[in-house]
Tab-separated table of C-alpha atoms in Angstrom:
chain	number	residue	atom	x	y	z
R	3	MET	CA	17.214	-5.811	6.784
R	4	THR	CA	19.886	-3.306	7.632
R	5	GLU	CA	23.595	-2.469	7.836
R	6	PHE	CA	25.903	-0.192	9.756
R	7	HIS	CA	27.732	2.473	7.766
R	8	ASP	CA	30.856	0.313	7.912
R	9	SER	CA	29.374	-3.201	7.822
R	10	ASP	CA	27.905	-5.677	5.367
R	11	PRO	CA	24.093	-6.137	5.329
R	12	PHE	CA	22.504	-8.307	7.994
R	13	LEU	CA	19.086	-9.268	9.322
R	14	LEU	CA	18.087	-7.748	12.662
R	15	VAL	CA	15.404	-9.840	14.368
R	16	SER	CA	13.323	-9.387	17.522
R	17	THR	CA	11.642	-12.374	19.154
R	18	PHE	CA	9.458	-12.894	22.203
R	19	THR	CA	7.174	-15.326	23.974
R	20	GLY	CA	3.660	-14.740	25.239
R	21	SER	CA	4.336	-16.616	28.469
R	22	PRO	CA	4.159	-14.446	31.609
R	23	ILE	CA	7.610	-15.739	32.572
R	24	GLY	CA	9.008	-15.713	29.038
R	25	LYS	CA	11.613	-13.260	27.818
R	26	GLY	CA	12.480	-11.665	24.518
R	27	HIS	CA	15.704	-11.590	22.551
R	28	VAL	CA	17.394	-9.795	19.666
R	29	TYR	CA	19.277	-11.692	16.981
R	30	VAL	CA	21.475	-10.776	14.040
R	31	VAL	CA	22.008	-12.908	10.945
R	32	PRO	CA	25.307	-11.956	9.258
R	33	GLU	CA	26.706	-12.836	5.827
R	34	ILE	CA	23.333	-12.703	4.120
R	35	LYS	CA	24.557	-10.950	0.962
R	36	GLU	CA	27.013	-13.708	0.108
R	37	ALA	CA	24.368	-16.318	0.920
R	38	VAL	CA	21.828	-14.807	-1.477
R	39	ILE	CA	24.388	-14.389	-4.250
R	40	ASN	CA	25.690	-17.946	-3.813
R	41	ASN	CA	22.280	-19.521	-3.114
R	42	THR	CA	23.429	-20.803	0.275
R	43	VAL	CA	20.856	-19.171	2.550
R	44	SER	CA	20.002	-22.522	4.126
R	45	LYS	CA	23.457	-22.495	5.716
R	46	LEU	CA	23.032	-19.133	7.464
R	47	LYS	CA	23.252	-19.053	11.261
R	48	GLU	CA	21.507	-16.649	13.599
R	49	GLN	CA	23.435	-15.102	16.496
R	50	LYS	CA	21.624	-14.093	19.691
R	51	LEU	CA	22.910	-10.809	21.071
R	52	ASP	CA	23.964	-10.885	24.700
R	53	THR	CA	22.316	-7.529	25.403
R	54	GLY	CA	22.779	-7.626	29.169
R	55	ILE	CA	19.111	-6.564	29.467
R	56	SER	CA	16.181	-8.643	30.692
R	57	LEU	CA	14.029	-7.934	27.635
R	58	GLN	CA	10.330	-8.743	27.830
R	59	TRP	CA	8.894	-8.193	24.336
R	60	PRO	CA	11.270	-6.296	22.000
R	61	ASN	CA	9.402	-4.662	19.146
R	62	ASP	CA	10.723	-2.529	16.259
R	63	VAL	CA	14.466	-2.772	16.875
R	64	LYS	CA	16.527	-0.441	14.688
R	65	LEU	CA	20.036	0.787	14.188
R	66	VAL	CA	20.744	4.169	15.743
R	67	PRO	CA	21.756	6.539	12.901
R	68	SER	CA	25.396	7.561	12.680
R	69	GLY	CA	26.143	10.753	14.582
R	70	VAL	CA	23.546	10.332	17.330
R	71	PHE	CA	26.225	9.012	19.709
R	72	GLU	CA	29.989	8.957	19.711
R	73	GLU	CA	29.747	5.183	19.612
R	74	ASN	CA	29.877	4.103	15.949
R	75	ARG	CA	27.476	1.165	16.163
R	76	SER	CA	24.373	0.953	18.333
R	77	ILE	CA	20.849	-0.479	18.295
R	78	VAL	CA	17.727	0.936	19.955
R	79	ILE	CA	15.249	-1.543	21.446
R	80	PRO	CA	11.666	-0.440	22.282
R	81	ASP	CA	10.356	-3.091	24.657
R	82	GLY	CA	7.215	-4.397	26.353
R	83	PHE	CA	3.633	-5.420	25.560
R	84	LEU	CA	0.235	-5.898	27.173
R	85	VAL	CA	0.856	-9.565	28.013
R	86	PRO	CA	0.853	-10.041	31.809
R	87	GLY	CA	4.328	-9.620	33.205
R	88	HIS	CA	5.533	-7.681	30.160
R	89	ALA	CA	3.844	-4.286	30.548
R	90	ASP	CA	6.686	-2.458	32.313
R	91	GLY	CA	8.509	-1.725	29.082
R	92	GLY	CA	11.413	0.513	28.268
R	93	ILE	CA	13.718	2.010	25.662
R	94	TYR	CA	17.219	0.556	25.609
R	95	VAL	CA	20.371	1.097	23.550
R	96	VAL	CA	23.049	-1.535	23.060
R	97	VAL	CA	26.467	-0.648	21.662
R	98	ILE	CA	27.842	-3.151	19.141
R	99	ASP	CA	31.519	-3.963	18.744
R	100	ASP	CA	33.326	-2.086	15.954
R	101	GLU	CA	34.638	-5.320	14.478
R	102	ASP	CA	32.024	-7.960	15.349
R	103	ILE	CA	28.309	-7.256	14.836
R	104	THR	CA	27.402	-10.261	17.011
R	105	LYS	CA	29.111	-8.807	20.106
R	106	VAL	CA	27.567	-6.251	22.499
R	107	ASN	CA	30.055	-3.957	24.239
R	108	SER	CA	27.630	-2.135	26.556
R	109	HIS	CA	23.950	-1.537	27.260
R	110	HIS	CA	22.099	1.596	28.358
R	111	THR	CA	18.613	2.437	29.641
R	112	ILE	CA	16.821	5.492	28.270
R	113	THR	CA	13.638	5.114	30.349
R	114	HIS	CA	13.632	4.688	34.109
R	115	ASN	CA	9.917	4.777	34.952
R	116	LYS	CA	8.392	1.334	35.491
R	117	ASP	CA	4.815	2.536	35.138
R	118	GLY	CA	2.971	-0.164	33.187
R	119	TYR	CA	3.717	1.408	29.793
R	120	PHE	CA	5.381	-0.264	26.821
R	121	TYR	CA	6.933	0.968	23.580
R	122	HIS	CA	6.807	-0.120	19.944
R	123	MET	CA	8.887	2.226	17.767
R	124	GLY	CA	10.481	5.654	17.504
R	125	GLU	CA	12.807	8.039	15.671
R	126	TRP	CA	15.862	10.158	16.549
R	127	ILE	CA	15.166	13.912	16.182
R	128	ASP	CA	16.631	17.008	17.868
R	129	MET	CA	13.497	18.324	19.587
R	130	ASN	CA	14.942	21.365	21.406
R	131	LYS	CA	17.719	22.762	19.193
R	132	ASP	CA	20.535	21.753	21.533
R	133	GLY	CA	22.395	19.854	18.803
R	134	ARG	CA	21.685	16.428	20.310
R	135	LYS	CA	19.135	14.038	18.813
R	136	ASP	CA	16.382	12.910	21.163
R	137	PHE	CA	14.171	9.814	20.921
R	138	VAL	CA	10.559	10.438	19.849
R	139	THR	CA	8.180	7.566	20.541
R	140	ALA	CA	4.700	6.565	21.666
R	141	LYS	CA	3.968	4.635	24.849
R	142	SER	CA	0.873	2.662	25.793
R	143	ASN	CA	-0.674	1.115	28.879
R	144	ALA	CA	-3.196	-0.829	26.745
R	145	LYS	CA	-6.049	1.425	27.818
R	146	GLU	CA	-8.312	3.663	25.759
R	147	ASP	CA	-6.916	7.201	25.873
R	148	GLY	CA	-3.899	5.811	27.722
R	149	GLY	CA	-1.416	6.433	24.916
R	150	ARG	CA	1.199	9.170	25.132
R	151	LEU	CA	3.368	10.829	22.501
R	152	VAL	CA	6.669	11.468	24.271
R	153	TRP	CA	10.288	12.341	23.629
R	154	TYR	CA	13.294	11.509	25.734
R	155	GLU	CA	15.870	14.275	25.940
R	156	GLN	CA	19.420	13.155	25.323
R	157	PRO	CA	21.639	14.518	28.099
R	158	GLU	CA	24.971	16.134	27.456
R	159	GLY	CA	27.454	13.314	27.245
R	160	GLY	CA	25.090	10.923	25.472
R	161	LEU	CA	25.330	7.308	26.554
R	162	SER	CA	28.165	8.055	28.974
R	163	ALA	CA	26.185	10.758	30.811
R	164	THR	CA	25.333	10.279	34.469
R	165	ASP	CA	22.140	12.344	34.092
R	166	GLU	CA	18.930	10.496	33.231
R	167	TRP	CA	17.088	11.110	29.993
R	168	VAL	CA	14.175	13.450	30.800
R	169	GLU	CA	10.753	12.345	29.535
R	170	HIS	CA	8.654	15.062	27.870
R	171	VAL	CA	4.970	14.264	27.284
R	172	VAL	CA	3.697	15.991	24.130
R	173	THR	CA	0.073	14.841	24.118
R	174	GLU	CA	-2.291	11.981	24.848
R	175	GLY	CA	-3.379	9.709	22.009
R	176	PRO	CA	-0.586	7.910	20.103
R	177	ASP	CA	0.027	4.424	21.444
R	178	VAL	CA	1.268	1.823	18.928
R	179	GLY	CA	2.059	2.757	15.322
R	180	ILE	CA	3.555	6.155	14.478
R	181	LEU	CA	5.124	7.688	11.378
R	182	ILE	CA	7.046	10.959	11.559
R	183	ASP	CA	7.215	13.415	8.653
R	184	GLN	CA	10.379	15.442	9.282
R	185	ASP	CA	10.761	17.054	5.875
R	186	SER	CA	7.665	19.115	5.118
R	187	TYR	CA	7.841	21.903	7.697
R	188	ASN	CA	10.390	24.219	9.212
R	189	ASP	CA	10.974	23.856	12.960
R	190	SER	CA	8.261	21.214	13.387
R	191	ILE	CA	7.330	17.633	12.560
R	192	ILE	CA	4.045	15.875	11.849
R	193	VAL	CA	3.479	12.639	13.752
R	194	TYR	CA	0.862	10.399	12.118
R	195	ALA	CA	-0.483	7.909	14.637
R	196	ALA	CA	-2.389	4.647	14.310
R	197	GLU	CA	-3.993	4.639	17.756
R	198	PHE	CA	-4.876	1.030	18.469
R	199	PHE	CA	-6.506	1.262	21.874
R	200	THR	CA	-8.268	4.586	21.230
R	201	GLU	CA	-9.419	3.317	17.790
R	202	ARG	CA	-8.367	6.417	15.919
R	203	VAL	CA	-5.991	7.797	13.292
R	204	GLY	CA	-4.514	11.138	14.314
R	205	ALA	CA	-1.990	13.719	13.173
R	206	TYR	CA	0.039	15.882	15.550
R	207	ARG	CA	2.246	18.831	14.667
R	208	VAL	CA	5.084	19.170	17.173
R	209	SER	CA	7.639	21.967	17.511
R	210	THR	CA	11.300	21.033	17.133
R	211	LYS	CA	12.240	24.239	18.945
R	212	ASP	CA	10.861	23.147	22.315
R	213	GLY	CA	9.116	19.803	21.679
R	214	THR	CA	5.594	21.043	22.436
R	215	LEU	CA	2.340	20.331	20.623
R	216	MET	CA	1.418	22.982	18.039
R	217	ASP	CA	-1.735	21.499	16.492
R	218	SER	CA	-3.563	18.231	15.889
R	219	LYS	CA	-6.216	16.623	13.731
R	220	VAL	CA	-8.354	13.495	14.051
R	221	ILE	CA	-8.314	11.852	10.609
R	222	ASP	CA	-10.494	8.859	11.519
R	223	ASP	CA	-12.349	8.597	14.806
R	224	GLY	CA	-13.715	5.167	15.652
R	225	ALA	CA	-14.564	3.819	12.196
R	226	ILE	CA	-11.072	2.409	11.743
R	227	GLN	CA	-11.439	0.410	15.000
R	228	ASN	CA	-8.064	-0.936	16.208
R	229	ALA	CA	-5.693	1.051	13.975
R	230	TYR	CA	-2.329	-0.647	13.741
R	231	SER	CA	0.218	0.898	11.368
R	232	VAL	CA	0.573	3.941	9.118
R	233	THR	CA	2.677	4.514	5.981
R	234	ILE	CA	2.930	7.409	3.513
R	235	VAL	CA	2.971	6.155	-0.077
R	236	ASP	CA	2.034	7.263	-3.599
R	237	LEU	CA	-0.262	4.324	-4.313
R	238	ASN	CA	-1.202	5.209	-7.908
R	239	GLY	CA	2.147	6.510	-9.112
R	240	ASP	CA	0.625	9.882	-9.997
R	241	GLY	CA	2.252	12.085	-7.363
R	242	GLN	CA	-0.671	11.916	-4.941
R	243	ASP	CA	0.371	10.641	-1.510
R	244	TYR	CA	-1.865	8.584	0.759
R	245	LEU	CA	-1.748	7.457	4.339
R	246	MET	CA	-1.984	3.672	4.142
R	247	VAL	CA	-3.421	2.397	7.418
R	248	ASN	CA	-4.467	-1.078	8.498
R	249	ASN	CA	-6.420	-2.167	11.510
R	250	HIS	CA	-5.895	-5.382	13.476
R	251	GLU	CA	-9.080	-7.277	14.310
R	252	LYS	CA	-10.453	-10.664	15.316
R	253	ASP	CA	-13.516	-10.198	13.063
R	254	GLU	CA	-12.699	-10.754	9.381
R	255	ASP	CA	-15.753	-8.694	8.415
R	256	ALA	CA	-14.261	-5.651	10.159
R	257	ASN	CA	-10.577	-5.818	9.272
R	258	GLY	CA	-8.706	-4.393	6.323
R	259	ILE	CA	-6.430	-1.745	4.850
R	260	TRP	CA	-7.438	1.823	3.978
R	261	ALA	CA	-5.976	4.713	1.995
R	262	TYR	CA	-6.508	8.304	3.184
R	263	LYS	CA	-5.889	10.916	0.505
R	264	MET	CA	-3.416	13.484	1.830
R	265	PRO	CA	-3.866	17.191	1.037
R	266	LYS	CA	-1.802	18.303	-1.965
R	267	THR	CA	-0.893	21.454	-0.079
R	268	LYS	CA	0.974	20.402	3.041
R	269	ASN	CA	-0.188	23.414	5.040
R	270	MET	CA	-3.783	22.245	4.560
R	271	TRP	CA	-3.225	18.996	6.464
R	272	LYS	CA	-5.480	20.180	9.297
R	273	ASP	CA	-8.313	21.795	7.326
R	274	ASP	CA	-8.802	19.530	4.303
R	275	ALA	CA	-10.959	16.422	4.356
R	276	TRP	CA	-9.002	13.184	4.081
R	277	GLU	CA	-10.950	11.027	1.631
R	278	LYS	CA	-10.955	7.405	2.794
R	279	THR	CA	-10.940	4.323	0.520
R	280	GLN	CA	-10.778	0.696	1.582
R	281	ILE	CA	-8.217	-1.177	-0.522
R	282	ALA	CA	-8.281	-4.606	1.172
R	283	SER	CA	-10.638	-6.514	3.465
R	284	HIS	CA	-11.662	-9.861	4.902
R	285	PHE	CA	-8.480	-11.401	6.271
R	286	VAL	CA	-9.745	-14.635	7.845
R	287	ASN	CA	-7.974	-15.466	11.099
R	288	ALA	CA	-6.753	-18.983	11.652
R	289	PHE	CA	-8.279	-20.917	14.515
R	290	ASN	CA	-6.282	-20.917	17.732
R	291	LEU	CA	-7.754	-22.494	20.855
R	292	PHE	CA	-5.754	-20.374	23.299
R	293	ILE	CA	-5.051	-17.011	21.613
R	294	PRO	CA	-7.620	-15.655	19.116
R	295	GLY	CA	-5.906	-14.441	15.959
R	296	MET	CA	-5.933	-10.812	14.824
R	297	SER	CA	-5.195	-9.592	11.316
R	298	PRO	CA	-3.957	-8.151	9.103
R	299	GLY	CA	-0.432	-7.402	10.216
R	300	PHE	CA	1.758	-4.751	8.597
R	301	PRO	CA	1.337	-3.822	4.901
R	302	TYR	CA	4.383	-2.629	2.959
R	303	PRO	CA	4.735	-0.928	-0.421
R	304	ILE	CA	7.141	-2.882	-2.593
R	305	TRP	CA	8.515	-2.412	-6.077
R	306	PRO	CA	9.487	-5.991	-7.073
R	307	TYR	CA	11.612	-4.540	-9.889
R	308	SER	CA	13.691	-1.841	-8.200
R	309	PRO	CA	13.946	0.622	-11.151
R	310	ASP	CA	10.151	0.974	-11.083
R	311	GLU	CA	10.428	2.887	-7.792
R	312	LYS	CA	12.916	5.336	-9.306
R	313	LYS	CA	10.527	5.866	-12.234
R	314	GLY	CA	7.682	6.726	-9.836
R	315	LYS	CA	5.533	3.760	-10.793
R	316	ALA	CA	2.771	2.517	-8.522
R	317	PRO	CA	3.954	-0.084	-6.008
R	318	ASN	CA	2.651	-3.506	-5.185
R	319	ILE	CA	1.721	-4.092	-1.548
R	320	VAL	CA	2.928	-7.078	0.460
R	321	ILE	CA	1.089	-7.933	3.665
R	322	ALA	CA	2.206	-9.810	6.757
R	323	GLY	CA	-1.092	-11.478	7.571
R	324	ASP	CA	-0.246	-12.110	11.239
R	325	GLY	CA	-3.255	-13.976	12.658
R	326	ASP	CA	-4.459	-15.257	9.293
R	327	TYR	CA	-1.194	-17.228	9.027
R	328	SER	CA	-0.519	-15.960	5.512
R	329	CYS	CA	1.663	-13.690	3.425
R	330	TRP	CA	-0.031	-11.759	0.603
R	331	ILE	CA	0.774	-9.564	-2.358
R	332	MET	CA	-1.607	-6.977	-3.848
R	333	SER	CA	-1.235	-5.849	-7.465
R	334	ARG	CA	-2.824	-2.610	-8.655
R	335	THR	CA	-5.606	-2.963	-11.234
R	336	GLY	CA	-6.809	0.651	-11.244
R	337	ASP	CA	-7.214	3.750	-9.097
R	338	LEU	CA	-6.897	2.313	-5.550
R	339	THR	CA	-8.122	-1.106	-6.716
R	340	TYR	CA	-6.134	-4.305	-6.349
R	341	ASP	CA	-6.034	-8.022	-6.903
R	342	ARG	CA	-4.811	-9.921	-3.856
R	343	ASP	CA	-2.821	-13.130	-4.246
R	344	LEU	CA	-1.484	-15.562	-1.691
R	345	ILE	CA	2.283	-15.836	-1.468
R	346	GLU	CA	2.157	-18.524	1.210
R	347	ASP	CA	-0.243	-20.115	3.656
R	348	ALA	CA	2.434	-20.331	6.327
R	349	LYS	CA	0.260	-22.168	8.860
R	350	GLY	CA	1.792	-19.974	11.531
R	351	THR	CA	1.794	-16.318	12.575
R	352	VAL	CA	3.491	-14.170	9.925
R	353	GLY	CA	5.362	-11.292	11.540
R	354	ALA	CA	7.120	-8.223	10.138
R	355	LEU	CA	8.459	-8.580	6.580
R	356	ALA	CA	11.726	-7.261	5.160
R	357	GLN	CA	12.915	-6.656	1.616
R	358	SER	CA	16.267	-6.293	-0.115
R	359	ASP	CA	18.180	-6.566	-3.375
R	360	LEU	CA	21.349	-8.164	-2.115
R	361	ASP	CA	22.483	-9.699	-5.381
R	362	GLY	CA	22.108	-6.378	-7.214
R	363	ASP	CA	20.052	-7.699	-10.124
R	364	ASP	CA	17.267	-5.097	-9.579
R	365	TRP	CA	14.772	-7.764	-8.438
R	366	LYS	CA	13.766	-7.767	-4.780
R	367	GLU	CA	14.090	-10.472	-2.186
R	368	LEU	CA	11.281	-10.780	0.377
R	369	TRP	CA	12.018	-12.133	3.869
R	370	MET	CA	9.116	-13.723	5.771
R	371	PRO	CA	9.227	-14.945	9.390
R	372	ASN	CA	6.977	-17.687	10.728
R	373	TYR	CA	6.599	-17.032	14.464
R	374	ASP	CA	4.906	-20.291	15.423
R	375	LYS	CA	7.208	-22.522	13.373
R	376	ASN	CA	10.347	-20.588	14.318
R	377	TYR	CA	11.945	-19.946	10.942
R	378	ILE	CA	12.484	-17.280	8.291
R	379	GLU	CA	12.056	-17.830	4.566
R	380	VAL	CA	13.345	-15.736	1.681
R	381	TYR	CA	11.574	-15.351	-1.655
R	382	LYS	CA	13.091	-13.992	-4.838
R	383	PHE	CA	11.062	-11.934	-7.313
R	384	HIS	CA	11.907	-12.397	-11.000
R	385	ALA	CA	10.480	-11.622	-14.426
R	386	LYS	CA	8.274	-14.113	-16.180
R	387	SER	CA	9.139	-15.018	-19.732
R	388	ASP	CA	6.803	-12.357	-21.149
R	389	ALA	CA	8.400	-9.768	-18.788
R	390	THR	CA	5.010	-8.309	-17.953
R	391	ILE	CA	4.307	-9.541	-14.437
R	392	GLU	CA	6.284	-10.837	-11.489
R	393	GLU	CA	6.176	-14.176	-9.747
R	394	LEU	CA	7.757	-15.798	-6.723
R	395	PRO	CA	9.587	-19.138	-6.652
R	396	THR	CA	9.595	-21.676	-3.854
R	397	PRO	CA	11.079	-20.185	-0.661
R	398	VAL	CA	14.224	-21.367	1.033
R	399	GLU	CA	14.128	-21.960	4.778
R	400	ILE	CA	17.107	-20.309	6.456
R	401	LEU	CA	16.631	-20.161	10.227
R	402	GLN	CA	15.260	-22.451	12.892
């Protein structure tokens, strides 16, 4: 769920196929605000972008922030995965037309090394004080200790430059999920990493003067197993931040979501113990004869009633179940304790969720994709008659 600085909101969707000869695509779904307001989401139409790139497995596609390039509208596409035939990934940028968000004007390649590595996500940060924002990301070759935290240096001239983007390797370790804290330190960032293949949660302090590693800490070594995503969130609404991390496992007795208590004093991030609490467990994977399921997928903090976030109240947590074919919501019952309720047994792989408040009534919409059944549904939160808890109505199918 996103929008350019000069556009209406739209859905930005990445899709892929697990076939060795299959390709991936990026779609946009325009006019979603009017559709939600007018209750006409079933009439929405997706538009496949003609990227000009042979994408393999596009992951966390995002808009490039304004000011990174002279071009007003652009999208960054981290690509690739461990599936055979898809491992030579890359980072790509497509420039979108100033008038038509469904039209691609040009495409550009940031990475030029076809080395069996693939990419999931990243952020734009000036890593060497030259006034140009670089792309910070993690790359993986699907091997233990094969992950790399890297940044690609934007050349003078940006997307029109003839020089290649230079890759700078910061450290080994990060491979799939990363979260970058840019605000807590002068001249450095903290990269929190959910290291899937190394089965670890790590933190890395990196200089934004020269892009080199300054310090690091292993927050969880091995016990987390296949760590998958990391989010910073005040789970109790009391000012105490936590790292919320999930793993991604075939065994329902081993999977779950954990909260790691972050040091109150930011400068103590390396020395303090990070107290660990499990807040969810036992996501039962659906049976699949050909591809064993893994779960859970990504968890997201959500404030169903938007003003609650501004008041600093504790969030709910919605979960894309992925291999358990379900979408869940967790409601806080106490200090790091939750009830978990089923939003939908989708009977298909539930991918990344999105949220919005497009009709401006302060109640969120939740957008849920069903990978196997090839559609997206939208749910609308609303107050019950006693105005004490939230519920979800029947979803509306919008894309096929």
